[in-house]
CSV table of C-alpha atoms in Angstrom, one decimal:
chain,number,residue,atom,x,y,z
N,1374,MET,CA,-0.2,0.1,-0.1
N,1375,LYS,CA,3.4,2.3,0.8
N,1376,ARG,CA,4.5,1.3,-2.6
N,1377,TYR,CA,1.5,2.2,-4.2
N,1378,LYS,CA,1.1,5.7,-2.3
N,1379,THR,CA,4.4,6.7,-3.0
N,1380,GLY,CA,3.9,5.9,-6.8
N,1381,ILE,CA,1.2,8.2,-6.7
N,1382,PHE,CA,3.1,11.1,-5.2
N,1383,ILE,CA,6.2,10.2,-8.0
N,1384,ILE,CA,3.2,11.1,-10.7
N,1385,ILE,CA,1.5,14.6,-8.9
N,1386,LEU,CA,5.5,15.6,-9.1
N,1387,LEU,CA,6.5,14.4,-12.2
N,1388,CYS,CA,3.3,16.3,-13.8
N,1389,LEU,CA,4.1,18.8,-12.0
N,1390,ALA,CA,7.3,19.3,-13.5
N,1391,CYS,CA,6.2,19.0,-17.4
N,1392,THR,CA,3.7,21.8,-16.6
N,1393,ALA,CA,6.0,24.0,-15.2
N,1394,GLY,CA,7.6,24.8,-18.8
N,1395,CYS,CA,3.9,25.6,-19.5
N,1396,THR,CA,4.1,28.4,-16.5
N,1397,ALA,CA,4.0,31.9,-18.2
N,1398,PRO,CA,7.1,33.6,-16.6
N,1399,PRO,CA,7.3,37.0,-16.2
N,1400,GLN,CA,7.0,39.9,-17.7
N,1401,SER,CA,11.1,40.8,-16.8
N,1402,GLN,CA,12.0,37.5,-18.7
N,1403,THR,CA,9.7,38.1,-22.2
N,1404,ARG,CA,11.1,41.9,-22.0
N,1405,GLY,CA,12.7,43.2,-25.1
N,1406,TYR,CA,17.0,43.0,-25.6
N,1407,VAL,CA,19.2,46.1,-27.5
N,1408,THR,CA,22.5,44.9,-29.9
N,1409,ILE,CA,24.1,47.6,-32.7
N,1410,ALA,CA,24.4,45.6,-35.7
N,1411,ASP,CA,26.8,48.0,-36.4
N,1412,MET,CA,28.5,51.5,-37.1
N,1413,ASP,CA,29.6,53.5,-40.1
N,1414,ILE,CA,31.6,57.1,-39.7
N,1415,VAL,CA,31.3,59.2,-42.3
N,1416,ILE,CA,33.5,61.6,-43.3
N,1417,PRO,CA,32.0,64.7,-44.9
N,1418,GLN,CA,33.1,65.9,-47.8
N,1419,GLY,CA,34.0,69.2,-49.0
N,1420,GLN,CA,34.5,70.8,-45.6
N,1421,PRO,CA,38.0,73.5,-46.0
N,1422,PRO,CA,40.7,73.4,-44.0
N,1423,SER,CA,41.1,73.7,-41.0
N,1424,ASN,CA,42.4,71.7,-37.6
N,1425,THR,CA,39.1,70.3,-37.4
N,1426,THR,CA,37.1,67.8,-38.6
N,1427,ALA,CA,33.1,67.1,-38.9
N,1428,ILE,CA,32.1,63.6,-38.8
N,1429,GLU,CA,29.2,61.9,-38.9
N,1430,VAL,CA,28.6,58.0,-36.2
N,1431,ILE,CA,25.9,56.4,-36.8
N,1432,PRO,CA,24.8,53.3,-35.2
N,1433,TYR,CA,22.7,50.2,-36.3
N,1434,ILE,CA,20.7,49.3,-33.5
N,1435,GLU,CA,18.0,46.7,-33.0
N,1436,ALA,CA,15.2,45.5,-31.0
N,1437,LEU,CA,15.0,41.8,-30.1
N,1438,TYR,CA,12.3,40.5,-28.9
N,1439,GLY,CA,10.2,42.9,-28.9
N,1440,ASP,CA,9.4,46.5,-28.8
N,1441,LEU,CA,11.0,49.4,-26.8
N,1442,GLU,CA,10.6,52.6,-25.5
N,1443,LYS,CA,12.8,55.2,-23.8
N,1444,VAL,CA,16.6,54.0,-25.4
N,1445,ASP,CA,19.2,56.3,-24.9
N,1446,VAL,CA,22.4,56.2,-26.9
N,1447,LEU,CA,25.8,57.6,-25.7
N,1448,VAL,CA,28.7,58.3,-28.3
N,1449,SER,CA,32.3,59.1,-26.4
N,1450,ALA,CA,35.8,60.4,-28.5
N,1451,LYS,CA,38.2,58.9,-26.3
N,1452,TYR,CA,42.2,59.1,-27.6
N,1453,ALA,CA,43.8,55.7,-28.9
N,1454,GLY,CA,44.0,53.4,-26.2
N,1455,THR,CA,42.7,55.7,-23.4
N,1456,ASP,CA,39.7,56.5,-21.3
N,1457,VAL,CA,40.4,60.7,-21.9
N,1458,VAL,CA,36.9,61.5,-22.9
N,1459,VAL,CA,37.5,64.3,-25.7
N,1460,THR,CA,33.8,64.7,-26.5
N,1461,GLU,CA,30.4,62.8,-25.8
N,1462,ARG,CA,26.7,62.8,-27.8
N,1463,ARG,CA,23.5,61.7,-26.2
N,1464,VAL,CA,20.4,60.5,-27.7
N,1465,SER,CA,17.4,59.9,-25.3
N,1466,ASP,CA,13.5,58.8,-25.3
N,1467,LEU,CA,14.6,56.8,-28.7
N,1468,SER,CA,11.9,54.0,-29.9
N,1469,LEU,CA,12.5,50.7,-31.8
N,1470,GLU,CA,10.7,48.3,-33.0
N,1471,GLU,CA,10.9,44.1,-33.5
N,1472,GLY,CA,12.6,43.6,-36.8
N,1473,LYS,CA,13.1,46.8,-38.0
N,1474,THR,CA,16.7,48.5,-37.6
N,1475,HIS,CA,16.9,52.2,-36.0
N,1476,ARG,CA,19.5,54.5,-38.0
N,1477,GLU,CA,20.8,56.9,-35.8
N,1478,VAL,CA,22.8,60.2,-36.8
N,1479,ILE,CA,25.0,61.6,-34.2
N,1480,PRO,CA,27.3,65.2,-35.5
N,1481,MET,CA,30.8,65.8,-33.7
N,1482,LYS,CA,33.5,67.5,-34.7
N,1483,LEU,CA,36.9,65.7,-33.6
N,1484,GLU,CA,40.5,68.2,-33.8
N,1485,ASN,CA,42.6,66.6,-36.9
N,1486,GLY,CA,46.2,64.8,-36.2
N,1487,HIS,CA,45.0,62.9,-33.3
N,1488,ASN,CA,43.9,58.9,-33.6
N,1489,TYR,CA,40.6,58.0,-31.3
N,1490,ASP,CA,38.0,55.3,-30.1
N,1491,ILE,CA,34.1,56.1,-30.8
N,1492,TRP,CA,32.8,53.5,-28.3
N,1493,ALA,CA,28.6,53.6,-28.5
N,1494,SER,CA,26.9,52.7,-26.0
N,1495,VAL,CA,23.3,51.5,-25.7
N,1496,TRP,CA,21.2,52.1,-22.0
N,1497,GLN,CA,17.6,50.7,-21.6
N,1498,ASP,CA,15.6,51.0,-18.0
N,1499,GLY,CA,19.2,52.3,-16.6
N,1500,ARG,CA,21.1,49.6,-18.1
N,1501,ARG,CA,24.0,49.2,-20.5
N,1502,GLN,CA,23.1,47.3,-22.8
N,1503,VAL,CA,24.9,46.8,-25.1
N,1504,THR,CA,29.3,48.7,-25.8
N,1505,GLY,CA,31.1,48.9,-29.1
N,1506,SER,CA,34.0,51.1,-30.4
N,1507,VAL,CA,35.3,52.0,-34.0
N,1508,ALA,CA,38.4,53.2,-34.3
N,1509,VAL,CA,39.1,56.1,-36.4
N,1510,ALA,CA,42.1,58.1,-37.3
N,1511,LEU,CA,42.1,61.9,-37.9
N,1512,PRO,CA,45.0,63.7,-40.6
N,1513,ASP,CA,46.3,67.0,-40.2
N,1514,ARG,CA,44.0,69.3,-42.7
N,1515,THR,CA,45.6,72.7,-42.7
N,1516,ALA,CA,45.7,74.6,-45.2
N,1517,HIS,CA,50.5,74.0,-45.3
N,1518,ALA,CA,49.3,70.4,-44.9
N,1519,LYS,CA,49.0,70.6,-49.0
N,1520,THR,CA,53.0,72.0,-49.5
N,1521,ILE,CA,55.1,69.3,-48.2
N,1522,ALA,CA,58.4,70.0,-49.6
N,1523,ARG,CA,62.1,68.4,-50.3
N,1524,SER,CA,64.2,70.4,-47.9
N,1525,LEU,CA,68.5,69.4,-46.2
N,1526,LEU,CA,67.2,70.7,-43.3
N,1527,ALA,CA,66.9,68.3,-40.7
N,1528,VAL,CA,65.7,68.2,-36.9
N,1529,THR,CA,68.5,66.5,-35.3
N,1530,ALA,CA,67.4,66.9,-31.4
N,1531,ILE,CA,63.8,68.1,-29.3
N,1532,ASP,CA,64.1,68.7,-25.4
N,1533,VAL,CA,62.2,70.5,-22.7
N,1534,MET,CA,63.4,73.3,-20.7
N,1535,THR,CA,62.0,75.5,-17.8
N,1536,PRO,CA,62.8,78.0,-15.5
N,1537,ASP,CA,60.8,76.8,-12.3
N,1538,LEU,CA,59.4,73.6,-12.5
N,1539,GLU,CA,57.2,75.2,-9.1
N,1540,ALA,CA,55.7,77.8,-11.3
N,1541,ASP,CA,52.2,77.8,-12.2
N,1542,PRO,CA,51.2,78.7,-15.3
N,1543,ILE,CA,54.7,77.1,-15.8
N,1544,THR,CA,57.0,78.2,-19.1
N,1545,LEU,CA,58.3,75.7,-21.4
N,1546,ASP,CA,61.2,75.8,-23.5
N,1547,ILE,CA,61.6,74.0,-26.9
N,1548,PHE,CA,64.8,73.8,-27.6
N,1549,LEU,CA,65.1,72.7,-31.5
N,1550,GLY,CA,68.7,71.1,-32.8
N,1551,LEU,CA,68.8,71.2,-37.0
N,1552,GLU,CA,71.2,70.4,-39.0
N,1553,ASN,CA,72.0,71.3,-43.2
N,1554,ILE,CA,73.5,68.8,-44.9
N,1555,GLY,CA,73.8,71.2,-47.6
N,1556,LEU,CA,76.2,73.4,-48.5
N,1557,SER,CA,74.5,76.2,-49.7
N,1558,PRO,CA,72.9,78.0,-46.6
N,1559,SER,CA,69.0,77.0,-46.4
N,1560,GLY,CA,66.0,79.4,-46.8
N,1561,GLN,CA,63.9,80.7,-44.0
N,1562,VAL,CA,63.1,78.3,-41.2
N,1563,ALA,CA,60.2,78.8,-39.3
N,1564,ALA,CA,58.5,76.3,-36.6
N,1565,LYS,CA,55.1,76.1,-35.4
N,1566,VAL,CA,54.3,74.1,-31.3
N,1567,LYS,CA,51.0,72.9,-30.1
N,1568,ALA,CA,50.4,71.9,-26.2
N,1569,TYR,CA,47.2,69.7,-26.0
N,1570,ASN,CA,45.9,69.6,-22.5
N,1571,LEU,CA,45.2,65.6,-22.1
N,1572,GLN,CA,43.3,65.6,-19.3
N,1573,LYS,CA,40.6,68.7,-20.4
N,1574,GLY,CA,40.7,67.6,-24.5
N,1575,ILE,CA,41.4,71.5,-25.3
N,1576,THR,CA,44.6,72.7,-26.7
N,1577,ALA,CA,46.3,75.2,-24.0
N,1578,ALA,CA,49.0,76.7,-26.0
N,1579,ARG,CA,50.0,77.6,-29.4
N,1580,GLU,CA,53.1,79.7,-30.8
N,1581,SER,CA,54.7,80.2,-33.5
N,1582,ALA,CA,58.5,81.5,-33.9
N,1583,THR,CA,61.1,82.5,-37.3
N,1584,LEU,CA,64.3,81.1,-36.8
N,1585,GLY,CA,66.2,82.5,-39.3
N,1586,THR,CA,68.2,81.0,-41.6
N,1587,ILE,CA,70.5,77.5,-40.9
N,1588,ALA,CA,74.5,77.8,-43.1
N,1589,GLY,CA,75.1,75.8,-44.9
N,1590,ASN,CA,77.1,72.2,-43.9
N,1591,ALA,CA,76.3,73.4,-40.2
N,1592,SER,CA,74.4,72.9,-36.6
N,1593,THR,CA,72.3,74.5,-34.6
N,1594,GLU,CA,69.9,74.6,-32.0
N,1595,ARG,CA,67.0,77.3,-31.7
N,1596,SER,CA,64.2,77.8,-29.5
N,1597,ILE,CA,60.3,78.5,-28.7
N,1598,ARG,CA,59.1,79.7,-25.7
N,1599,LEU,CA,55.1,78.6,-24.7
N,1600,THR,CA,53.6,78.9,-21.4
N,1601,VAL,CA,50.8,76.4,-20.0
N,1602,PRO,CA,49.2,75.6,-16.6
N,1603,ASN,CA,51.2,73.5,-14.5
N,1604,GLY,CA,50.3,69.5,-13.4
N,1605,TYR,CA,48.7,68.8,-16.6
N,1606,ASP,CA,49.5,65.7,-19.3
N,1607,TYR,CA,50.8,67.4,-22.5
N,1608,GLU,CA,51.0,66.3,-25.9
N,1609,ILE,CA,53.0,68.9,-28.2
N,1610,GLY,CA,53.0,68.8,-31.6
N,1611,ILE,CA,56.3,70.8,-33.6
N,1612,GLU,CA,55.9,71.6,-37.1
N,1613,VAL,CA,58.8,73.1,-38.9
N,1614,PHE,CA,58.6,74.8,-42.1
N,1615,GLU,CA,61.0,76.0,-44.9
N,1616,ASN,CA,59.9,79.0,-47.2
N,1617,SER,CA,56.0,78.8,-45.7
N,1618,ALA,CA,56.7,74.7,-47.3
N,1619,LEU,CA,56.4,71.9,-43.9
N,1620,ILE,CA,59.5,70.1,-44.4
N,1621,THR,CA,58.9,67.2,-41.0
N,1622,GLY,CA,56.7,67.4,-37.8
N,1623,GLY,CA,55.8,64.9,-34.6
N,1624,THR,CA,54.5,64.5,-31.3
N,1625,GLY,CA,55.4,63.9,-28.0
N,1626,ARG,CA,54.4,63.9,-25.1
N,1627,VAL,CA,55.5,65.8,-21.4
N,1628,THR,CA,54.3,65.2,-17.7
N,1629,LEU,CA,54.2,68.4,-15.1
N,1630,ALA,CA,53.6,66.6,-11.7
N,1631,PRO,CA,52.5,69.2,-9.2
N,1632,PRO,CA,54.6,70.5,-6.9
N,1633,GLN,CA,56.2,68.4,-4.2
N,1634,GLY,CA,57.6,69.3,-1.5
N,1635,ASP,CA,60.9,67.8,0.4
N,1636,SER,CA,59.3,65.4,3.9
N,1637,LYS,CA,62.1,66.4,5.7
N,1638,SER,CA,63.3,70.0,6.1
N,1639,GLY,CA,58.8,71.4,4.2
N,1640,GLU,CA,60.4,73.3,1.3
N,1641,THR,CA,59.7,73.0,-2.2
N,1642,GLY,CA,62.0,71.2,-4.1
N,1643,LYS,CA,63.2,73.5,-7.6
N,1644,ALA,CA,64.2,72.0,-10.6
N,1645,THR,CA,65.3,73.6,-14.0
N,1646,LYS,CA,64.6,70.2,-16.0
N,1647,PRO,CA,61.1,68.1,-16.9
N,1648,PRO,CA,61.4,65.1,-18.3
N,1649,THR,CA,63.0,65.2,-21.6
N,1650,LEU,CA,60.7,65.2,-24.2
N,1651,THR,CA,61.9,63.1,-27.2
N,1652,VAL,CA,59.6,63.8,-30.8
N,1653,THR,CA,59.8,61.7,-33.7
N,1654,ALA,CA,59.1,62.8,-36.7
N,1655,ALA,CA,56.4,61.3,-39.2
N,1656,PRO,CA,55.3,62.4,-42.4
N,1657,THR,CA,52.3,63.8,-42.5
N,1658,PRO,CA,49.7,62.0,-43.9
N,1659,ILE,CA,47.7,63.2,-47.4
N,1660,PRO,CA,45.4,65.8,-46.6
N,1661,GLY,CA,42.0,63.9,-46.8
N,1662,GLU,CA,43.5,60.5,-46.1
N,1663,VAL,CA,40.8,59.2,-42.8
N,1664,GLN,CA,41.4,55.5,-41.4
N,1665,VAL,CA,38.7,53.7,-40.2
N,1666,GLY,CA,39.2,50.6,-38.4
N,1667,GLN,CA,36.7,48.0,-38.2
N,1668,PHE,CA,33.3,48.3,-35.5
N,1669,ARG,CA,33.6,45.6,-32.8
N,1670,VAL,CA,31.0,45.0,-30.4
N,1671,VAL,CA,32.6,45.2,-26.7
N,1672,GLU,CA,30.2,44.1,-24.7
N,1673,GLY,CA,27.0,42.3,-25.2
N,1674,GLY,CA,23.7,42.1,-23.8
N,1675,ARG,CA,21.8,39.2,-23.6
N,1676,VAL,CA,21.0,38.0,-26.7
N,1677,GLY,CA,17.7,36.3,-24.9
N,1678,PRO,CA,16.0,35.3,-21.6
N,1679,THR,CA,18.3,33.8,-18.9
N,1680,GLN,CA,16.9,33.6,-16.1
N,1681,PRO,CA,15.8,30.3,-14.4
N,1682,GLY,CA,12.5,32.0,-13.6
N,1683,PHE,CA,9.5,30.5,-12.0
N,1684,ALA,CA,8.9,27.3,-14.1
N,1685,ALA,CA,12.5,26.1,-14.3
N,1686,VAL,CA,12.2,26.4,-10.0
N,1687,LEU,CA,9.3,24.6,-9.9
N,1688,ALA,CA,10.7,22.2,-12.4
N,1689,LEU,CA,13.6,21.6,-10.3
N,1690,LEU,CA,12.3,21.2,-7.2
N,1691,ALA,CA,10.0,18.6,-8.9
N,1692,LEU,CA,12.1,16.4,-9.2
N,1693,GLY,CA,14.2,17.4,-6.4
N,1694,ALA,CA,11.3,15.9,-4.8
N,1695,ALA,CA,10.9,13.1,-6.8
N,1696,ALA,CA,14.2,11.8,-6.3
N,1697,TYR,CA,13.8,12.1,-2.4
N,1698,VAL,CA,10.6,10.1,-2.5
N,1699,VAL,CA,11.8,7.3,-4.6
N,1700,ARG,CA,15.0,7.0,-2.0
N,1701,ARG,CA,12.4,6.9,1.3
N,1702,GLY,CA,9.7,4.4,-0.5
N,1703,ARG,CA,13.2,2.0,-0.8
N,1704,ARG,CA,14.3,2.7,2.1
N,1705,GLU,CA,10.8,1.8,3.7
N,1706,GLY,CA,10.3,-1.2,1.4
């Protein structure tokens, strides 16, 4: 008789396990999710020579498993390989329809001469669902970039010095080692220096200087002075011209740490030279030659309902109870 009752109880529990899958899951399990199918970077043609470029970031967003409301898209431009945000734009309260791809055009303006990572993330109900990025390299598009001259001049050394490392703002002297390997004197030499604040994402200072002529088969050193706020990291861009034609250029970084005092005496130490800045000259890109990498999804949202829900939990409980009853029935028998 006991075995008969045990068998009936097992059948009831198995029926509960089988029907558990038919139990309607809560609304949160069937709610739709968002994905970024792709992202385009469009560079509108016909832009005049400038130190900035207008771009259009176009993410293609799709709703899965249902329509969605109040979806936000955040697009950020960062220096490549860093977390320094140059600019960002947010588009809010988008409505997405299941089965249709939503195309959003988000304009941005970026300074030329840098490599960027363009990040796009989609948010829904205050949660980030998916994140992806694409790399963009913007060349110099200023007017002088159109004339790249051949020259017998070479930049042999670049150094940075300051009369007072503790001053704020701080004065930086950019020293250029120049060599003329030709037999005749060079043309008129000029240089431009730009200091870009990497923490704030702005150009802190620009300076130009006429350096005169360099005698044939001779070397010399010339300097340009600029003043910037102390305590930041700077990207220093240098361009050298001969007779108004660009001959070489390069970039480097210098770190200006906040002044630190002497822990023993309590006095602030003095220095006359920050870390050496080495700039590697590189050929100027052809104007309009923009390099765009392939879009990649870095962090994706769930592609479907993954929570067990009430139905799966009930099934597990039923099967567990059935196993317990079988073991108990065997012991009693």
